Coordinates of C-alpha atoms in Angstrom, one line a residue:
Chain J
X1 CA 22.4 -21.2 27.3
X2 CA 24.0 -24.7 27.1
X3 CA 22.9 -27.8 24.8
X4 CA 23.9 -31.2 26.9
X5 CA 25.7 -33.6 24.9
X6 CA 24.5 -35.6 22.2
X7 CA 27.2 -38.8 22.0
X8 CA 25.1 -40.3 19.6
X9 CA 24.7 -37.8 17.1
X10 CA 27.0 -35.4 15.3
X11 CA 27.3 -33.9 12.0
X12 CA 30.7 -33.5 10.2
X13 CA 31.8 -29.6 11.0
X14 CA 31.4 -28.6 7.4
X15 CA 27.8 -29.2 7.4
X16 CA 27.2 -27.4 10.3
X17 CA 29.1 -24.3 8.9
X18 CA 27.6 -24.4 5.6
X19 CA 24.1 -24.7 7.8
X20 CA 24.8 -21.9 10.0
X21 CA 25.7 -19.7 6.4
X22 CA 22.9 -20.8 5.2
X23 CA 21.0 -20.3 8.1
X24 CA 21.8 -16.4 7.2
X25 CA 20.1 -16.5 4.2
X26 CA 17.2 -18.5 5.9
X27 CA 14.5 -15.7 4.4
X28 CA 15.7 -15.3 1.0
X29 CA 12.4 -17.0 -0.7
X30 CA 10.0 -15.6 1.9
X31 CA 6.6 -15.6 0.4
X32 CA 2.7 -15.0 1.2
X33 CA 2.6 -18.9 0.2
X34 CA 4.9 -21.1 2.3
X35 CA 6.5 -18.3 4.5
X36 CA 9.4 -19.5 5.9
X37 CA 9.5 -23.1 4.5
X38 CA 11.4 -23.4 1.1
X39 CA 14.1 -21.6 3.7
X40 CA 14.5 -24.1 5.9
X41 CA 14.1 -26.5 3.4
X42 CA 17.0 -24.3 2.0
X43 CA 18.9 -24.7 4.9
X44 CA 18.6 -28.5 5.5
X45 CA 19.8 -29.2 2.3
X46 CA 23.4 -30.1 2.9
X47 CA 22.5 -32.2 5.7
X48 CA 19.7 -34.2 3.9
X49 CA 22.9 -35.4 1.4
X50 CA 23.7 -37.8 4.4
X51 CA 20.5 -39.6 3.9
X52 CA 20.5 -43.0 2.4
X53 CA 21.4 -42.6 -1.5
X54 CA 22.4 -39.2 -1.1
X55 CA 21.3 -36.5 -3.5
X56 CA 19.4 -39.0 -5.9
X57 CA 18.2 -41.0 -3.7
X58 CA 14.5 -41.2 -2.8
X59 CA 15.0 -40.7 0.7
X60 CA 16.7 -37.0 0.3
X61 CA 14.1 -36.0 -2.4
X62 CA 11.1 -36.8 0.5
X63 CA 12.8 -35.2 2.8
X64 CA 13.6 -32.3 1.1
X65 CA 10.2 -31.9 0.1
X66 CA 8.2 -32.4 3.7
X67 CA 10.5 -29.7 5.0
X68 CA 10.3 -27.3 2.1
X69 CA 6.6 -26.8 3.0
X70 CA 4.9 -24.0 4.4
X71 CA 6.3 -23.1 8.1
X72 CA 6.8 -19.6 10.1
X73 CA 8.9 -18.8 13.3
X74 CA 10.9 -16.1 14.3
X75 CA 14.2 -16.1 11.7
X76 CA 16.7 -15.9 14.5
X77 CA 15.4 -18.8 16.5
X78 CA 14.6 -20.8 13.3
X79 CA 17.8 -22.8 13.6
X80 CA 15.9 -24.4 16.8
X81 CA 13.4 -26.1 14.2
X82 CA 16.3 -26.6 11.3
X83 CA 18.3 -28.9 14.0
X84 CA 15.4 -30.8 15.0
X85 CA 14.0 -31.3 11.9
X86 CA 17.8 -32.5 10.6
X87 CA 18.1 -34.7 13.7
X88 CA 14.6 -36.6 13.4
X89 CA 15.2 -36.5 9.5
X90 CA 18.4 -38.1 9.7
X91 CA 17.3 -40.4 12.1
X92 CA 14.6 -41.5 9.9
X93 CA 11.9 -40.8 12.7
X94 CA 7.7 -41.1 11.1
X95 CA 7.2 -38.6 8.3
X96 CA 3.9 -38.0 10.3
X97 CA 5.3 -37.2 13.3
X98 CA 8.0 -34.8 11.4
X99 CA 4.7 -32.9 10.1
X100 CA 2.9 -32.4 13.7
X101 CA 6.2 -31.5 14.8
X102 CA 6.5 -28.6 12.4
X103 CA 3.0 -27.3 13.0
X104 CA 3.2 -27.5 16.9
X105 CA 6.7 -25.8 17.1
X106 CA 5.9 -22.7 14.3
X107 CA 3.8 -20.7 16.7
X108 CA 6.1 -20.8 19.7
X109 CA 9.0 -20.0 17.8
X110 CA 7.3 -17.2 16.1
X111 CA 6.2 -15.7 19.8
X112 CA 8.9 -15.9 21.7
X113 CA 11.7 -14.5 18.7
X114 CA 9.3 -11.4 18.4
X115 CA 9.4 -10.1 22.0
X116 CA 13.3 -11.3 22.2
X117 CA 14.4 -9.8 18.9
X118 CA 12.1 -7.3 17.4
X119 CA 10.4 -5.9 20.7
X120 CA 13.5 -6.3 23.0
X121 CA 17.0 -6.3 21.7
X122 CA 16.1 -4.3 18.5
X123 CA 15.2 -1.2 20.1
X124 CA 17.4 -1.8 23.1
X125 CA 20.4 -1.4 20.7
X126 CA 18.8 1.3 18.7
X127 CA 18.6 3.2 21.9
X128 CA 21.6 2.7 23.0
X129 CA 23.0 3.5 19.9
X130 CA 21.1 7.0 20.0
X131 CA 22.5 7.7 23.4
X132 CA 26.4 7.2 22.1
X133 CA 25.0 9.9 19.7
X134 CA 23.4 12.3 22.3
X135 CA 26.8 11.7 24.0
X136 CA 29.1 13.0 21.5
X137 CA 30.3 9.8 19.8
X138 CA 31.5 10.1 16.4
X139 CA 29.7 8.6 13.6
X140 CA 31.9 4.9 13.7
X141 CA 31.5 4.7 17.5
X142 CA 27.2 5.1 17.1
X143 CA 27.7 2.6 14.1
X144 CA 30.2 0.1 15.6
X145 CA 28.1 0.1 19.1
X146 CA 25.3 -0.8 17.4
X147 CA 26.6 -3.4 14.9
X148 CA 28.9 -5.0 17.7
X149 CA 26.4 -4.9 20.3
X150 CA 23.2 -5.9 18.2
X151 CA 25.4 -8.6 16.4
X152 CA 26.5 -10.2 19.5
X153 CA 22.8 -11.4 20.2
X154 CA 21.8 -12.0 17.0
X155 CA 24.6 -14.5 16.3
X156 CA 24.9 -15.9 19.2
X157 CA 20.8 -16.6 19.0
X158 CA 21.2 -18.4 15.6
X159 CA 24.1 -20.5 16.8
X160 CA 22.5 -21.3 20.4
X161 CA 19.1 -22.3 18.0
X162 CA 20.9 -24.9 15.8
X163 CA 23.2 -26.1 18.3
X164 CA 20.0 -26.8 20.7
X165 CA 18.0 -28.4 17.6
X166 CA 20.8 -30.6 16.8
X167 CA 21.5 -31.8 20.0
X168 CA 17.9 -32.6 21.4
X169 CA 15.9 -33.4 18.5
X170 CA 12.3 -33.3 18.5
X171 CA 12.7 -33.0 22.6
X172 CA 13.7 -29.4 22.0
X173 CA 10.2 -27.8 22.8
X174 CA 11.5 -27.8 26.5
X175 CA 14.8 -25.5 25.6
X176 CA 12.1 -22.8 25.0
X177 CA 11.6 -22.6 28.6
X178 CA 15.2 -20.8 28.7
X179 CA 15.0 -18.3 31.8
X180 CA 16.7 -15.8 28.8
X181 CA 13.7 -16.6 26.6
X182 CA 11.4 -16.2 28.5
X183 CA 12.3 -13.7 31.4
X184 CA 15.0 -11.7 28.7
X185 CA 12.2 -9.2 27.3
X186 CA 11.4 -7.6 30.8
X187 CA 14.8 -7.3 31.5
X188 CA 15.5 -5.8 28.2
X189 CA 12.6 -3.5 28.0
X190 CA 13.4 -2.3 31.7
X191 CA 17.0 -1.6 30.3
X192 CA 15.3 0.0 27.1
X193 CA 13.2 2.5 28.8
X194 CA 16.1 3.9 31.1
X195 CA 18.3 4.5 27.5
X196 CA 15.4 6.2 26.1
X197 CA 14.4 8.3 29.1
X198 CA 18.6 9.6 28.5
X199 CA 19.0 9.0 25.1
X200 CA 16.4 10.6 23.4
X201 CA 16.6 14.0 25.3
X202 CA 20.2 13.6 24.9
X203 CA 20.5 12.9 21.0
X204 CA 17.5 15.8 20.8
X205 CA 20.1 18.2 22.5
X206 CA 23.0 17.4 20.1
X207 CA 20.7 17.6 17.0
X208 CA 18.8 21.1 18.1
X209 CA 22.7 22.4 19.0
X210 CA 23.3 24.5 22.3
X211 CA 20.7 26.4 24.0
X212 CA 18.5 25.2 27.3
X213 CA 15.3 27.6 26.3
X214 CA 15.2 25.7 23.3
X215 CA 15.9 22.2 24.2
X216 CA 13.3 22.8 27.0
X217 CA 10.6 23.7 24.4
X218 CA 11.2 20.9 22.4
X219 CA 10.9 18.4 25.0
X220 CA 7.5 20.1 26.5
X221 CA 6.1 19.5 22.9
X222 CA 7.2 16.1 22.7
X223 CA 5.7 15.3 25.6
X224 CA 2.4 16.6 25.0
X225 CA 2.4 14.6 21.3
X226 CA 3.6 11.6 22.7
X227 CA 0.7 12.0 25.2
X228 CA -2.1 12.4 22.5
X229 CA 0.0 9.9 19.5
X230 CA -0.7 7.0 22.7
X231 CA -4.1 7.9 22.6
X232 CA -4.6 7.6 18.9
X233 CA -2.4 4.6 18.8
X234 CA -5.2 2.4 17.9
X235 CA -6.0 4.5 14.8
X236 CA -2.9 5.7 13.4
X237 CA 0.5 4.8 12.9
X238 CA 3.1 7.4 14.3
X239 CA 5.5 7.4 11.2
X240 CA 2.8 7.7 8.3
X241 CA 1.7 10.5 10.9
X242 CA 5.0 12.1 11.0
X243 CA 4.8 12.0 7.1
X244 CA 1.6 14.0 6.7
X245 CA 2.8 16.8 9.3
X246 CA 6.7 16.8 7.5
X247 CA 4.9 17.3 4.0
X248 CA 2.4 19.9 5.6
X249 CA 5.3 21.9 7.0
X250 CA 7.5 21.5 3.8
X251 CA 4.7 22.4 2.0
X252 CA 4.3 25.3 4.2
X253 CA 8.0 26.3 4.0
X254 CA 8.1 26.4 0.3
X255 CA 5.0 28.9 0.1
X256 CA 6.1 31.4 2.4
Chain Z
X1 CA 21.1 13.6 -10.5
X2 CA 22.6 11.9 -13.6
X3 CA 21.8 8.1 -13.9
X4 CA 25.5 7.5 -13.8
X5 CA 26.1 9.3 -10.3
X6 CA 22.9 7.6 -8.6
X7 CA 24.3 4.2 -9.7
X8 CA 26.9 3.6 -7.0
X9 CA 24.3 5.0 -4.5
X10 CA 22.0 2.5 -6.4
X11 CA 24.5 -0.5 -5.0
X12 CA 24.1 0.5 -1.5
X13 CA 20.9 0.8 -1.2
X14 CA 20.9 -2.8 -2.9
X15 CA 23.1 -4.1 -0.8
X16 CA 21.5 -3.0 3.0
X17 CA 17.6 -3.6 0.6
X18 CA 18.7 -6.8 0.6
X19 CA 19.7 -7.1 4.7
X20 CA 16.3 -5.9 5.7
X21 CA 14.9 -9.5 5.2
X22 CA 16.7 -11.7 2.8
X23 CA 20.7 -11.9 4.1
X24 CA 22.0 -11.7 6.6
X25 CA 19.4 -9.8 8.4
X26 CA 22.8 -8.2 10.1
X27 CA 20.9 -5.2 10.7
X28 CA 23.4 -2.7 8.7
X29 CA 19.6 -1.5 6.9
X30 CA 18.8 0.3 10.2
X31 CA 18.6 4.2 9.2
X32 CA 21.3 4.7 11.5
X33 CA 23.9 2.8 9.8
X34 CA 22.4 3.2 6.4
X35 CA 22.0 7.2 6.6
X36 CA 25.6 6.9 8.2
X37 CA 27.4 4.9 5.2
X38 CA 25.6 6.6 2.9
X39 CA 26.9 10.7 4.2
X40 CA 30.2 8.4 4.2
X41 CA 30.1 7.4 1.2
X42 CA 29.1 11.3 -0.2
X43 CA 31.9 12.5 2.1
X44 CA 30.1 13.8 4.6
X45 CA 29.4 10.8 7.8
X46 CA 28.5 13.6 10.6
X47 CA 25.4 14.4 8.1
X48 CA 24.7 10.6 7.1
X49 CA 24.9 10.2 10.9
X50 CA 22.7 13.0 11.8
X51 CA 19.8 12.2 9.6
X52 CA 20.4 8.4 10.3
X53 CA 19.1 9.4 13.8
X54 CA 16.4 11.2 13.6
X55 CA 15.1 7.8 10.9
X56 CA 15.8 5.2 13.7
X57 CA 13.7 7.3 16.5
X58 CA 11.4 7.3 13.6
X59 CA 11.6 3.9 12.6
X60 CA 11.5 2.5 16.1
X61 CA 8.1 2.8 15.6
X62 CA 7.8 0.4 12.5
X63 CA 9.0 -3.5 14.2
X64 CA 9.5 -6.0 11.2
X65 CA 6.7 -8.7 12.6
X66 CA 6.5 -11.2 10.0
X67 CA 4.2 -10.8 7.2
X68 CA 2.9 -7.5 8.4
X69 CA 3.8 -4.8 6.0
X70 CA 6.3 -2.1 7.6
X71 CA 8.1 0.6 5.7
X72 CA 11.8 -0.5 4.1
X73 CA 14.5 1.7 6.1
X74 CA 17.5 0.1 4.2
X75 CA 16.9 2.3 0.6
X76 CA 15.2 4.8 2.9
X77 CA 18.5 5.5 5.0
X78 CA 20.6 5.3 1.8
X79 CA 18.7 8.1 0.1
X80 CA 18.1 10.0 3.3
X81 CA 21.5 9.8 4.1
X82 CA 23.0 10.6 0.4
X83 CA 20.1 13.5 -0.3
X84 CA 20.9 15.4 3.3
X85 CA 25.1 14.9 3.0
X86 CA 25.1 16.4 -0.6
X87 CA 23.5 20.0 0.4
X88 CA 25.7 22.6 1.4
X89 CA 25.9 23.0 5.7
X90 CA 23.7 25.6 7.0
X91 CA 20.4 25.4 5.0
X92 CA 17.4 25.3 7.1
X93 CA 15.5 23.0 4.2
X94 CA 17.9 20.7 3.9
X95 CA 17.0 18.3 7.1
X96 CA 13.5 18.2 6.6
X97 CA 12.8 18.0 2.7
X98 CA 15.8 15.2 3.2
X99 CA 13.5 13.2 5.8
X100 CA 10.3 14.2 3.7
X101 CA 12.3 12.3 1.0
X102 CA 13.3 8.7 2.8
X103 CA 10.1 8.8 4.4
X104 CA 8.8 8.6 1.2
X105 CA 11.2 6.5 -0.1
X106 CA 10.3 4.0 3.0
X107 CA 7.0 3.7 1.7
X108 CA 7.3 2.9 -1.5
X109 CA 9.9 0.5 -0.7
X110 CA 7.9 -1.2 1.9
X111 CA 5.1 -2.0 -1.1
X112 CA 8.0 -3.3 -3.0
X113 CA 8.6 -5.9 -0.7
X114 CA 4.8 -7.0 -1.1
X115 CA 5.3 -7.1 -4.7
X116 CA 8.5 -9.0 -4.4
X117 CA 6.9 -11.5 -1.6
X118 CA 3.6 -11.8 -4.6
X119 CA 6.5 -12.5 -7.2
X120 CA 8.2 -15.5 -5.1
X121 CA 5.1 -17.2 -4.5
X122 CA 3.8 -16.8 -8.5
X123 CA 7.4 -18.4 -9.2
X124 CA 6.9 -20.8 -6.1
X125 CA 3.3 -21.9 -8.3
X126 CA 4.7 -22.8 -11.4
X127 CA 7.6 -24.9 -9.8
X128 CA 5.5 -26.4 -7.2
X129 CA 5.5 -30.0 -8.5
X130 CA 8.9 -30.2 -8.7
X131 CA 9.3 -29.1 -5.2
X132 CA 6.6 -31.4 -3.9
X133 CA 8.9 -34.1 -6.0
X134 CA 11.7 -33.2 -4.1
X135 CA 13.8 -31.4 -6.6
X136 CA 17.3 -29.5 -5.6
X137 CA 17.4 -27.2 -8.8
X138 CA 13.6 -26.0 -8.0
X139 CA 14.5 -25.1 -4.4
X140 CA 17.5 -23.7 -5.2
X141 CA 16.5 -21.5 -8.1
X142 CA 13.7 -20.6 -6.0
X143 CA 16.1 -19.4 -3.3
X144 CA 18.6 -17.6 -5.0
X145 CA 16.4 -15.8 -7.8
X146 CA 14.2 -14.7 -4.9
X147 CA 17.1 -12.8 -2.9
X148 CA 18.7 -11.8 -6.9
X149 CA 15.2 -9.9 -7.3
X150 CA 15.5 -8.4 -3.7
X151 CA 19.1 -7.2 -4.2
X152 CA 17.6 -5.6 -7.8
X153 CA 14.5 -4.5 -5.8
X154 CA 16.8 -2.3 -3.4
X155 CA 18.9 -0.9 -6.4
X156 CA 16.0 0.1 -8.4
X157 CA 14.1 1.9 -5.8
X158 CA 16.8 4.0 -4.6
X159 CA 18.4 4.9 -7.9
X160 CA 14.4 5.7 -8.9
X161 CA 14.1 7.8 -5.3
X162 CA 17.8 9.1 -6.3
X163 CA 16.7 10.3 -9.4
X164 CA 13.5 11.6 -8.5
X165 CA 14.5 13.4 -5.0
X166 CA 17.9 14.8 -5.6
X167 CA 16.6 17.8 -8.2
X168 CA 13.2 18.3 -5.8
X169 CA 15.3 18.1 -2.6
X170 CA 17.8 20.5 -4.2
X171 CA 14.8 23.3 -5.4
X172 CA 12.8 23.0 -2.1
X173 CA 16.3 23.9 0.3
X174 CA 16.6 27.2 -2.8
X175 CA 13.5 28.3 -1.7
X176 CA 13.3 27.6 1.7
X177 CA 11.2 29.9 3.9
X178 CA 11.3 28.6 7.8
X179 CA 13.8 30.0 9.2
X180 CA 16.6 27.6 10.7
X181 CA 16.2 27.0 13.9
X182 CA 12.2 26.4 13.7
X183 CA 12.7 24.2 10.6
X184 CA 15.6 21.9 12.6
X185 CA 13.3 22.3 15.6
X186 CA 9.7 20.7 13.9
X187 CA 12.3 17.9 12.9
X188 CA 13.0 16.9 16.1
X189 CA 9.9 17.3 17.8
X190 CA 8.5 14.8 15.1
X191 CA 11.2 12.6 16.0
X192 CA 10.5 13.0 19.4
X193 CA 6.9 12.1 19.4
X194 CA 7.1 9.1 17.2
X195 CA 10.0 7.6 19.0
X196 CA 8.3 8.4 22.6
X197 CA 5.0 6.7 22.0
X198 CA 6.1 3.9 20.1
X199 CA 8.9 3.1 23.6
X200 CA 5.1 3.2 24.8
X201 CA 4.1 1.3 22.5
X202 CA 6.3 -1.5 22.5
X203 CA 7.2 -1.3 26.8
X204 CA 4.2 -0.4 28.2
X205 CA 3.5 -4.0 29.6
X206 CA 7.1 -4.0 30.9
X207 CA 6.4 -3.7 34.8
X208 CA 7.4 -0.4 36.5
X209 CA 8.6 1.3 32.8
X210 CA 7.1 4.7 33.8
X211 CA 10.1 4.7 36.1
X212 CA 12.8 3.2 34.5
X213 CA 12.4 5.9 31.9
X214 CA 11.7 8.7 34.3
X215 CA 15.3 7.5 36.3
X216 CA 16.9 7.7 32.5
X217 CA 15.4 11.3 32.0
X218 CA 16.7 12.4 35.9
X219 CA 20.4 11.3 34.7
X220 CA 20.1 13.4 31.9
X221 CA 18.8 16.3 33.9
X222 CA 21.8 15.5 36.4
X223 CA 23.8 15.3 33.6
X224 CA 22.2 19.1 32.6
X225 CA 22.9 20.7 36.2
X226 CA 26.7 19.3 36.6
X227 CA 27.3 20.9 33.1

């Protein structure tokens, strides 16, 4: 994923850094109200200084109230909207197209981070985690697989997202058509249902300890309650399910 | 459970509360790295680890979709992790009144969130001139109180599950009835099934996915024969 170049706009590196940091944080006043907005806002702060006046003049206040107002996307590919938003702010393009900007760009951003991140590369790495346990690995290798290989995307996401805001501006709607945007969730999820057809029966093996009779069991019953938990998907969560049978069978275990 | 021993434990769970949503969203508040740091940091990582597992199968079934309302795994792994790498090896209770407990702890840690998200936007009402004015010190007061009472919100809900679980954890492994193998067994057929149907869940529109997950499960059973 590569932004073209953009001779005729740069910020200092320092900004950028202290964007990208910030860019970390990007959730930290999440609300029912505004959602994601005072973050961004947040975020575009050390850019907005560059604005005519600086930090009292009348320009930065405006700014840094339009883009402190409500706004939602996907926190990874946020950066995408903090860019463009910095570019067009800085480049002092119409406060009213600014505004149909932000509200044309939130859903998009929102979509397409959920199936990447939370529905793709999430579990992906979860899985794959769970098979370097089913495999013997000791607790820093599960750990450090996961951290390392989850981080890599995640990252790299927020710094491809600002980058790609920054350099194309309000044109950036088009960088969403990214063939690893867009075609990265079925090659992810392909990948993600081979390690959980070897992890899972492999961590379930190390966890129930030696023994092929049992391991065997366990995998018949999983197999006949994942059958009937998909067919009661649309009426009942899995883990408030696994709750109510867990206290049933403490329950049971403390009164016998 | 003195207050005093569940404080450190307190600071972790602040610390990986706070990663779930507010910084740096690194991940490190998966129940597998939670659960694992925490057994570490009790002196006993294969426990944190093992637990740790049998949370993320569990919690693969719980996405964190914007403003829906999911359970907290950060505090939940912590005290999971901590509760099941203080009992002694060997004791069939010990796994499952563990899990019972950061289940739990999940929960109420996921409504603390909602409370938290109610609090920031009550905070965001009173200073909303200001911010509509353009002011720095609103926004940033905003911002850094809001992930201040997320880091606190962490801390005090697993000291409070700490507290709470460690003695009941403790008494229910004392008088444990199951015997062992059934007791780890019921653990990891839970496990099983919610981490199954939620790769259901969250694949099923992936094309061909039956397969890819059927050629996973015939490595393993290769994997089985060449053993």
């Amino acid at each position: 994923m590569t932004a073209p170049a953009a001779p005729d706009f740069d910020l200092p590196l320092r900004i950028k850094a202290a964007m990208y940091f910030r860019l970390l944080a990007l959730q930290g006043s999440w609300n029912y109200e505004t959602l994601l907005g005072t973050g961004v806002g947040f975020v575009m702060e050390p850019a907005l200084r560059l604005l005519p006046g600086g930090l009292d003049g009348q320009a930065y206040r405006a700014a840094l109230a339009r883009e402190s107002r409500y706004f939602n996307a996907h926190p990874y590919l946020a950066g995408v909207a903090v860019g463009a938003l910095t570019r067009a702010e800085l480049g002092g393009v119409d406060p009213v197209r600014i505004e149909r900007f932000r509200t044309a760009l939130a859903g998009p951003l929102g979509s397409v981070g959920d199936r990447l991140v939370w529905a793709s590369w999430l579990p992906f790495c979860s899985l794959v985690a769970i098979g370097v346990y089913g495999a013997g690995g000791s607790a820093l290798a599960v750990v450090g697989t996961f951290l390392l290989l989850y981080n890599a995307g995640h990252l790299l996401l927020r710094a491809w997202g600002l980058r790609i805001g920054l350099a194309r501006g309000l044109n950036v709607a088009s960088s969403l058509g990214n063939p690893v945007l867009r075609q990265g969730p079925l090659y992810i999820g392909s990948g993600a249902a081979l390690m959980g057809g070897l992890a899972l029966p492999l961590a379930l093996q190390r966890i129930t300890g030696p023994g092929r009779t049992v391991i065997g069991g366990i995998i018949a019953s999983a197999v006949i309650g994942i059958f009937l938990l998909v067919r009661l998907r649309e009426r009942a969560e899995g883990w408030r399910i696994a709750l109510g049978v867990l206290a049933v069978f403490v329950l049971y275990s403390v009164l016998t | 459970m003195s207050l005093l021993e569940a404080l450190p434990i307190g600071l972790l769970g602040a610390l990986l509360g706070l990663d779930v949503v507010s910084f740096p969203q690194a991940m490190i508040s998966r129940p597998i790295v939670a659960a694992t740091l925490a057994g570490a940091f009790i002196g006993n990582p294969p426990a944190g680890l093992l637990i740790g597992v049998v949370l993320e199968m569990i919690a693969l079934d719980t996405l964190p979709f914007g403003a829906s309302r999911y359970p907290e795994w950060g505090s939940a792994g912590v005290v999971g992790g901590s509760l099941y790498a203080a009992q002694a090896p060997g004791m069939p209770g010990a796994l499952p009144a563990s899990l019972l407990a950061a289940l739990l702890t999940a929960s109420i840690s996921g409504w603390s969130m909602v409370v938290l998200r109610r609090l920031i936007a009550s905070h965001l009402e009173r200073i909303r001139d200001r911010l509509e004015d353009g002011s720095r010190d609103a926004l940033l007061s905003l911002h850094l109180s809001g992930m201040s009472l997320d880091l606190l919100r962490g801390g005090l809900v697993t000291v409070t599950a700490m507290l709470i679980f460690a003695p009941l954890v403790k008494a229910i492994v004392a008088v444990w009835g199951s015997e062992s193998a059934a007791s780890h067994a019921v653990v990891v057929v839970i496990a099983a099934v919610v981490a199954g149907s939620a790769l259901w869940k969250i694949f099923h529109s992936v094309r061909r996915v039956l397969w890819f997950f059927l050629a996973g499960a015939l490595i393993w059973a290769v994997l089985q024969v060449a053993r």
